[in-house]
């Protein structure tokens, strides 16, 4: 499914995979985030950690009309404040995706799947 909007120039449709890739890149740029993990089969395992195929593997994008909701499954760095990292991640993802799509992000949920030393 894709998210759509219209303006004076015509209709714009953005695929959820494109939004997930942008959110994945933004998440990896955030301080304290080590990696993204797949949310399948309980999230954190060695196979998911080694799978580097897709930058969006730990990102789930859902659309409700012109609103976007994003779930992130992350591994954080040991020794950082999880709350501070999560708040920073939420703000950065919301700003970046809204700037990229021109549509509003309703929610950003962060699920910490593990801590890496």
mmCIF file with all atom_site columns, C-alpha atoms in Angstrom, residues 45-103:
data_model
loop_
_atom_site.group_PDB
_atom_site.id
_atom_site.type_symbol
_atom_site.label_atom_id
_atom_site.label_alt_id
_atom_site.label_comp_id
_atom_site.label_asym_id
_atom_site.label_entity_id
_atom_site.label_seq_id
_atom_site.pdbx_PDB_ins_code
_atom_site.Cartn_x
_atom_site.Cartn_y
_atom_site.Cartn_z
_atom_site.occupancy
_atom_site.B_iso_or_equiv
_atom_site.pdbx_formal_charge
_atom_site.auth_seq_id
_atom_site.auth_comp_id
_atom_site.auth_asym_id
_atom_site.auth_atom_id
_atom_site.pdbx_PDB_model_num
ATOM 1  C CA . UNK A 1 45  ? 18.677 -13.266 16.845 1.00 0.00 ? 45  UNK A CA 1
ATOM 2  C CA . UNK A 1 46  ? 22.010 -13.886 15.165 1.00 0.00 ? 46  UNK A CA 1
ATOM 3  C CA . UNK A 1 47  ? 20.506 -14.491 11.731 1.00 0.00 ? 47  UNK A CA 1
ATOM 4  C CA . UNK A 1 48  ? 18.744 -11.114 11.718 1.00 0.00 ? 48  UNK A CA 1
ATOM 5  C CA . UNK A 1 49  ? 21.876 -9.377  12.962 1.00 0.00 ? 49  UNK A CA 1
ATOM 6  C CA . UNK A 1 50  ? 23.963 -10.801 10.103 1.00 0.00 ? 50  UNK A CA 1
ATOM 7  C CA . UNK A 1 51  ? 21.390 -10.116 7.370  1.00 0.00 ? 51  UNK A CA 1
ATOM 8  C CA . UNK A 1 52  ? 22.531 -6.845  5.778  1.00 0.00 ? 52  UNK A CA 1
ATOM 9  C CA . UNK A 1 53  ? 20.342 -7.114  2.666  1.00 0.00 ? 53  UNK A CA 1
ATOM 10 C CA . UNK A 1 54  ? 17.868 -4.345  3.326  1.00 0.00 ? 54  UNK A CA 1
ATOM 11 C CA . UNK A 1 55  ? 18.260 -1.091  5.192  1.00 0.00 ? 55  UNK A CA 1
ATOM 12 C CA . UNK A 1 56  ? 14.559 -1.177  6.041  1.00 0.00 ? 56  UNK A CA 1
ATOM 13 C CA . UNK A 1 57  ? 14.441 -4.609  7.703  1.00 0.00 ? 57  UNK A CA 1
ATOM 14 C CA . UNK A 1 58  ? 13.631 -3.203  11.157 1.00 0.00 ? 58  UNK A CA 1
ATOM 15 C CA . UNK A 1 59  ? 11.110 -0.628  9.966  1.00 0.00 ? 59  UNK A CA 1
ATOM 16 C CA . UNK A 1 60  ? 7.369  -1.160  9.646  1.00 0.00 ? 60  UNK A CA 1
ATOM 17 C CA . UNK A 1 61  ? 5.357  1.588   7.925  1.00 0.00 ? 61  UNK A CA 1
ATOM 18 C CA . UNK A 1 62  ? 1.574  1.776   8.146  1.00 0.00 ? 62  UNK A CA 1
ATOM 19 C CA . UNK A 1 63  ? -0.601 4.363   6.434  1.00 0.00 ? 63  UNK A CA 1
ATOM 20 C CA . UNK A 1 64  ? -4.029 5.602   7.446  1.00 0.00 ? 64  UNK A CA 1
ATOM 21 C CA . UNK A 1 65  ? -5.248 7.912   4.683  1.00 0.00 ? 65  UNK A CA 1
ATOM 22 C CA . UNK A 1 66  ? -2.599 10.631  4.490  1.00 0.00 ? 66  UNK A CA 1
ATOM 23 C CA . UNK A 1 67  ? -1.191 9.861   7.970  1.00 0.00 ? 67  UNK A CA 1
ATOM 24 C CA . UNK A 1 68  ? 1.911  7.721   8.472  1.00 0.00 ? 68  UNK A CA 1
ATOM 25 C CA . UNK A 1 69  ? 2.748  5.485   11.446 1.00 0.00 ? 69  UNK A CA 1
ATOM 26 C CA . UNK A 1 70  ? 6.225  3.986   11.838 1.00 0.00 ? 70  UNK A CA 1
ATOM 27 C CA . UNK A 1 71  ? 7.474  1.149   14.061 1.00 0.00 ? 71  UNK A CA 1
ATOM 28 C CA . UNK A 1 72  ? 11.241 0.804   14.542 1.00 0.00 ? 72  UNK A CA 1
ATOM 29 C CA . UNK A 1 73  ? 12.952 -2.290  15.961 1.00 0.00 ? 73  UNK A CA 1
ATOM 30 C CA . UNK A 1 74  ? 16.443 -1.267  17.070 1.00 0.00 ? 74  UNK A CA 1
ATOM 31 C CA . UNK A 1 75  ? 19.538 -2.344  18.966 1.00 0.00 ? 75  UNK A CA 1
ATOM 32 C CA . UNK A 1 76  ? 21.007 0.372   21.165 1.00 0.00 ? 76  UNK A CA 1
ATOM 33 C CA . UNK A 1 77  ? 24.573 0.931   22.272 1.00 0.00 ? 77  UNK A CA 1
ATOM 34 C CA . UNK A 1 78  ? 25.433 -0.145  25.820 1.00 0.00 ? 78  UNK A CA 1
ATOM 35 C CA . UNK A 1 79  ? 25.821 2.733   28.274 1.00 0.00 ? 79  UNK A CA 1
ATOM 36 C CA . UNK A 1 80  ? 23.512 5.261   26.647 1.00 0.00 ? 80  UNK A CA 1
ATOM 37 C CA . UNK A 1 81  ? 20.193 6.409   28.058 1.00 0.00 ? 81  UNK A CA 1
ATOM 38 C CA . UNK A 1 82  ? 17.547 4.396   26.225 1.00 0.00 ? 82  UNK A CA 1
ATOM 39 C CA . UNK A 1 83  ? 14.927 7.068   26.890 1.00 0.00 ? 83  UNK A CA 1
ATOM 40 C CA . UNK A 1 84  ? 17.105 9.865   25.507 1.00 0.00 ? 84  UNK A CA 1
ATOM 41 C CA . UNK A 1 85  ? 18.035 7.828   22.426 1.00 0.00 ? 85  UNK A CA 1
ATOM 42 C CA . UNK A 1 86  ? 14.396 6.861   21.808 1.00 0.00 ? 86  UNK A CA 1
ATOM 43 C CA . UNK A 1 87  ? 13.175 10.467  22.103 1.00 0.00 ? 87  UNK A CA 1
ATOM 44 C CA . UNK A 1 88  ? 15.913 11.693  19.780 1.00 0.00 ? 88  UNK A CA 1
ATOM 45 C CA . UNK A 1 89  ? 15.127 8.906   17.323 1.00 0.00 ? 89  UNK A CA 1
ATOM 46 C CA . UNK A 1 90  ? 11.412 9.728   17.335 1.00 0.00 ? 90  UNK A CA 1
ATOM 47 C CA . UNK A 1 91  ? 12.042 13.425  16.677 1.00 0.00 ? 91  UNK A CA 1
ATOM 48 C CA . UNK A 1 92  ? 14.573 12.733  13.932 1.00 0.00 ? 92  UNK A CA 1
ATOM 49 C CA . UNK A 1 93  ? 12.406 10.169  12.156 1.00 0.00 ? 93  UNK A CA 1
ATOM 50 C CA . UNK A 1 94  ? 9.306  12.365  12.352 1.00 0.00 ? 94  UNK A CA 1
ATOM 51 C CA . UNK A 1 95  ? 11.138 15.421  10.994 1.00 0.00 ? 95  UNK A CA 1
ATOM 52 C CA . UNK A 1 96  ? 12.966 13.522  8.233  1.00 0.00 ? 96  UNK A CA 1
ATOM 53 C CA . UNK A 1 97  ? 9.974  11.558  6.967  1.00 0.00 ? 97  UNK A CA 1
ATOM 54 C CA . UNK A 1 98  ? 7.699  14.605  7.044  1.00 0.00 ? 98  UNK A CA 1
ATOM 55 C CA . UNK A 1 99  ? 10.294 16.573  5.096  1.00 0.00 ? 99  UNK A CA 1
ATOM 56 C CA . UNK A 1 100 ? 10.737 13.698  2.610  1.00 0.00 ? 100 UNK A CA 1
ATOM 57 C CA . UNK A 1 101 ? 7.048  12.981  2.012  1.00 0.00 ? 101 UNK A CA 1
ATOM 58 C CA . UNK A 1 102 ? 5.373  16.297  2.765  1.00 0.00 ? 102 UNK A CA 1
ATOM 59 C CA . UNK A 1 103 ? 2.804  14.380  4.833  1.00 0.00 ? 103 UNK A CA 1
#
